[in-house]
């Protein structure tokens, strides 16, 4: 009897192990497939050089906070997005900037006001900046740009991974858009930045769930 019980437990452990392994493989496959679809869709639509950008009236600057959540240090994702927006504006590639982010982030920071102040300090005309403090998610930023602010063609300004996802959403949410492109702010390579890139894989899976349920 003890032998039979031990054999049963061994069988259960084996099946549990195989089940866990299969689920893990399926999850990884899902992450990779979603990522591949988004990257492939953005091919030829995201650029890192201003000379490659076709002038468009509007830039959509995606929000983040000036300081990092971990360590409360300067957020280089923020700095690089501001740099990219200023670069486009001063090169004459965009006339106006819709800054879309959270009026009150998890840290209690008004992202859009901070970004506006940073842009103005860098020489962008305050009259060329429009604030959308209801862009709490990338999906909301894209939808509101079209449906609330009546902007149907724009250049998304953020890091490449973020631009790729935003472009996919703009093109697959049944929105009236055309010629959406992205201008890539410099990537960030710090000790904690890998968490952002890891999170992006999960965000892309969630994006497809959002699109499916939309």
Tab-separated table of C-alpha atoms in Angstrom:
chain	number	residue	atom	x	y	z
A	1	UNK	CA	0.000	0.000	0.000
A	2	UNK	CA	2.709	2.528	0.873
A	3	UNK	CA	4.378	1.632	-2.431
A	4	UNK	CA	1.163	2.313	-4.372
A	5	UNK	CA	0.732	5.658	-2.647
A	6	UNK	CA	4.338	6.608	-3.390
A	7	UNK	CA	3.863	5.648	-7.043
A	8	UNK	CA	0.694	7.740	-7.250
A	9	UNK	CA	2.454	10.775	-5.797
A	10	UNK	CA	5.343	10.347	-8.222
A	11	UNK	CA	2.886	10.239	-11.133
A	12	UNK	CA	1.162	13.389	-9.874
A	13	UNK	CA	4.493	15.201	-9.599
A	14	UNK	CA	5.441	14.166	-13.134
A	15	UNK	CA	2.145	15.366	-14.602
A	16	UNK	CA	2.348	18.593	-12.602
A	17	UNK	CA	5.877	19.183	-13.855
A	18	UNK	CA	4.913	18.593	-17.485
A	19	UNK	CA	1.835	20.775	-17.146
A	20	UNK	CA	3.904	23.619	-15.676
A	21	UNK	CA	6.500	23.271	-18.418
A	22	UNK	CA	3.865	23.306	-21.179
A	23	UNK	CA	2.172	26.388	-19.704
A	24	UNK	CA	5.542	28.147	-19.441
A	25	UNK	CA	6.372	27.351	-23.070
A	26	UNK	CA	2.966	28.588	-24.232
A	27	UNK	CA	3.355	31.815	-22.264
A	28	UNK	CA	6.810	32.474	-23.713
A	29	UNK	CA	5.523	31.687	-27.209
A	30	UNK	CA	2.655	34.123	-26.697
A	31	UNK	CA	5.065	36.875	-25.617
A	32	UNK	CA	7.328	36.298	-28.605
A	33	UNK	CA	4.493	36.110	-31.133
A	34	UNK	CA	2.852	39.312	-29.892
A	35	UNK	CA	6.204	41.072	-29.946
A	36	UNK	CA	6.950	39.862	-33.482
A	37	UNK	CA	3.584	41.102	-34.805
A	38	UNK	CA	4.060	44.576	-33.306
A	39	UNK	CA	7.652	44.929	-34.527
A	40	UNK	CA	6.765	43.725	-38.036
A	41	UNK	CA	3.830	46.141	-38.258
A	42	UNK	CA	6.060	49.101	-37.337
A	43	UNK	CA	8.716	48.313	-39.943
A	44	UNK	CA	9.325	51.405	-42.053
A	45	UNK	CA	7.177	53.564	-39.768
A	46	UNK	CA	9.562	54.355	-36.885
A	47	UNK	CA	12.629	56.533	-37.359
A	48	UNK	CA	15.592	57.716	-35.323
A	49	UNK	CA	16.830	60.488	-37.638
A	50	UNK	CA	14.909	63.714	-38.241
A	51	UNK	CA	15.891	63.670	-41.926
A	52	UNK	CA	13.831	60.495	-42.323
A	53	UNK	CA	10.690	62.102	-40.897
A	54	UNK	CA	8.011	63.512	-43.192
A	55	UNK	CA	6.778	66.841	-41.770
A	56	UNK	CA	3.404	66.542	-40.032
A	57	UNK	CA	1.441	69.148	-38.134
A	58	UNK	CA	1.123	67.173	-34.907
A	59	UNK	CA	3.474	65.263	-32.661
A	60	UNK	CA	1.995	63.013	-29.961
A	61	UNK	CA	4.386	63.042	-26.999
A	62	UNK	CA	3.671	60.129	-24.665
A	63	UNK	CA	3.981	60.995	-21.005
A	64	UNK	CA	6.095	59.746	-18.157
A	65	UNK	CA	7.427	61.244	-14.922
A	66	UNK	CA	10.614	63.310	-14.536
A	67	UNK	CA	11.872	61.039	-11.747
A	68	UNK	CA	12.111	57.259	-11.598
A	69	UNK	CA	9.830	55.282	-9.314
A	70	UNK	CA	12.798	53.346	-7.999
A	71	UNK	CA	15.363	55.572	-6.311
A	72	UNK	CA	13.639	58.841	-7.303
A	73	UNK	CA	16.437	59.667	-9.742
A	74	UNK	CA	16.308	61.549	-13.024
A	75	UNK	CA	14.154	59.574	-15.442
A	76	UNK	CA	16.166	59.278	-18.636
A	77	UNK	CA	13.113	58.006	-20.517
A	78	UNK	CA	11.528	61.386	-19.732
A	79	UNK	CA	14.646	63.390	-20.628
A	80	UNK	CA	15.121	61.570	-23.922
A	81	UNK	CA	11.485	62.036	-24.943
A	82	UNK	CA	11.752	65.767	-24.289
A	83	UNK	CA	14.978	65.862	-26.327
A	84	UNK	CA	13.260	64.054	-29.207
A	85	UNK	CA	10.216	66.355	-29.191
A	86	UNK	CA	12.388	69.471	-29.127
A	87	UNK	CA	14.525	68.073	-31.930
A	88	UNK	CA	11.483	67.489	-34.140
A	89	UNK	CA	9.973	70.884	-33.357
A	90	UNK	CA	13.152	72.850	-34.013
A	91	UNK	CA	13.783	70.910	-37.226
A	92	UNK	CA	10.359	72.025	-38.468
A	93	UNK	CA	9.039	68.472	-38.644
A	94	UNK	CA	6.066	69.254	-36.385
A	95	UNK	CA	4.158	72.462	-35.666
A	96	UNK	CA	2.259	71.445	-32.540
A	97	UNK	CA	2.730	68.917	-29.745
A	98	UNK	CA	-0.067	67.055	-27.980
A	99	UNK	CA	1.393	65.988	-24.643
A	100	UNK	CA	-0.589	63.009	-23.415
A	101	UNK	CA	-0.119	61.497	-19.974
A	102	UNK	CA	-1.529	61.289	-16.479
A	103	UNK	CA	-2.597	64.404	-14.605
A	104	UNK	CA	-1.876	62.448	-11.456
A	105	UNK	CA	0.554	59.574	-11.797
A	106	UNK	CA	1.103	56.883	-9.168
A	107	UNK	CA	3.647	59.253	-7.632
A	108	UNK	CA	1.141	62.114	-7.607
A	109	UNK	CA	3.031	63.938	-10.378
A	110	UNK	CA	1.264	65.808	-13.179
A	111	UNK	CA	3.147	64.349	-16.144
A	112	UNK	CA	1.767	66.653	-18.812
A	113	UNK	CA	2.469	69.876	-16.924
A	114	UNK	CA	6.032	68.747	-16.198
A	115	UNK	CA	6.560	67.924	-19.843
A	116	UNK	CA	5.107	71.236	-20.996
A	117	UNK	CA	7.401	73.143	-18.645
A	118	UNK	CA	10.413	71.166	-19.879
A	119	UNK	CA	9.495	71.808	-23.508
A	120	UNK	CA	9.010	75.550	-22.950
A	121	UNK	CA	12.331	75.724	-21.081
A	122	UNK	CA	13.958	74.224	-24.176
A	123	UNK	CA	12.502	76.835	-26.525
A	124	UNK	CA	9.209	75.340	-27.661
A	125	UNK	CA	6.465	77.969	-27.960
A	126	UNK	CA	3.876	77.415	-25.210
A	127	UNK	CA	1.164	78.149	-27.760
A	128	UNK	CA	2.266	75.115	-29.762
A	129	UNK	CA	1.649	72.745	-26.851
A	130	UNK	CA	-1.693	71.122	-26.010
A	131	UNK	CA	-2.103	69.081	-22.833
A	132	UNK	CA	-4.151	65.910	-22.482
A	133	UNK	CA	-4.040	64.859	-18.856
A	134	UNK	CA	-6.388	61.922	-19.413
A	135	UNK	CA	-3.890	59.800	-21.314
A	136	UNK	CA	-3.343	57.395	-18.447
A	137	UNK	CA	-2.516	54.558	-20.835
A	138	UNK	CA	-0.992	54.465	-24.296
A	139	UNK	CA	-4.274	53.193	-25.703
A	140	UNK	CA	-6.128	56.156	-24.183
A	141	UNK	CA	-3.534	58.590	-25.531
A	142	UNK	CA	-3.995	57.307	-29.066
A	143	UNK	CA	-7.792	57.125	-28.929
A	144	UNK	CA	-8.149	60.576	-27.386
A	145	UNK	CA	-5.762	62.147	-29.913
A	146	UNK	CA	-8.162	61.085	-32.662
A	147	UNK	CA	-11.591	61.176	-31.035
A	148	UNK	CA	-11.166	64.120	-28.642
A	149	UNK	CA	-8.585	66.340	-30.330
A	150	UNK	CA	-9.543	65.457	-33.913
A	151	UNK	CA	-5.973	64.649	-34.934
A	152	UNK	CA	-5.873	61.972	-37.618
A	153	UNK	CA	-2.225	62.029	-38.578
A	154	UNK	CA	0.630	62.439	-36.126
A	155	UNK	CA	4.151	61.438	-35.201
A	156	UNK	CA	4.344	59.443	-31.970
A	157	UNK	CA	7.272	60.561	-29.830
A	158	UNK	CA	8.668	58.078	-27.322
A	159	UNK	CA	11.189	55.243	-27.178
A	160	UNK	CA	11.109	52.818	-30.113
A	161	UNK	CA	9.357	50.018	-28.224
A	162	UNK	CA	6.642	52.432	-27.102
A	163	UNK	CA	6.210	53.913	-30.574
A	164	UNK	CA	5.804	50.462	-32.104
A	165	UNK	CA	2.975	49.604	-29.741
A	166	UNK	CA	1.255	52.985	-30.107
A	167	UNK	CA	1.331	52.746	-33.902
A	168	UNK	CA	-0.179	49.260	-33.821
A	169	UNK	CA	-2.979	50.483	-31.577
A	170	UNK	CA	-3.679	53.520	-33.752
A	171	UNK	CA	-3.944	51.332	-36.829
A	172	UNK	CA	-6.019	48.530	-35.308
A	173	UNK	CA	-8.569	50.337	-33.150
A	174	UNK	CA	-10.882	51.196	-36.024
A	175	UNK	CA	-9.802	54.833	-35.772
A	176	UNK	CA	-9.831	57.308	-38.638
A	177	UNK	CA	-6.054	57.656	-38.999
A	178	UNK	CA	-3.513	57.631	-41.803
A	179	UNK	CA	0.235	57.913	-42.118
A	180	UNK	CA	1.017	57.380	-38.427
A	181	UNK	CA	4.763	57.277	-37.810
A	182	UNK	CA	7.058	57.325	-34.798
A	183	UNK	CA	10.175	59.268	-33.867
A	184	UNK	CA	12.397	57.291	-31.550
A	185	UNK	CA	13.770	58.942	-28.458
A	186	UNK	CA	17.068	57.443	-27.339
A	187	UNK	CA	16.788	54.207	-25.410
A	188	UNK	CA	17.929	54.018	-21.799
A	189	UNK	CA	20.489	51.545	-20.499
A	190	UNK	CA	20.654	51.743	-16.730
A	191	UNK	CA	20.544	49.194	-13.944
A	192	UNK	CA	16.761	49.257	-13.657
A	193	UNK	CA	15.760	50.083	-17.244
A	194	UNK	CA	15.588	46.374	-18.123
A	195	UNK	CA	12.402	46.232	-16.036
A	196	UNK	CA	10.761	48.661	-18.469
A	197	UNK	CA	11.738	46.546	-21.466
A	198	UNK	CA	10.591	43.366	-19.731
A	199	UNK	CA	7.273	45.016	-18.903
A	200	UNK	CA	6.850	45.922	-22.580
A	201	UNK	CA	6.541	42.255	-23.549
A	202	UNK	CA	3.650	41.921	-21.113
A	203	UNK	CA	2.152	45.222	-22.286
A	204	UNK	CA	2.040	43.924	-25.850
A	205	UNK	CA	0.097	40.847	-24.798
A	206	UNK	CA	-2.316	43.038	-22.852
A	207	UNK	CA	-2.658	45.288	-25.885
A	208	UNK	CA	-3.978	42.396	-27.956
A	209	UNK	CA	-6.450	41.562	-25.192
A	210	UNK	CA	-7.580	45.207	-25.179
A	211	UNK	CA	-8.005	45.172	-28.954
A	212	UNK	CA	-9.910	41.905	-28.823
A	213	UNK	CA	-12.290	43.257	-26.184
A	214	UNK	CA	-12.639	46.719	-27.746
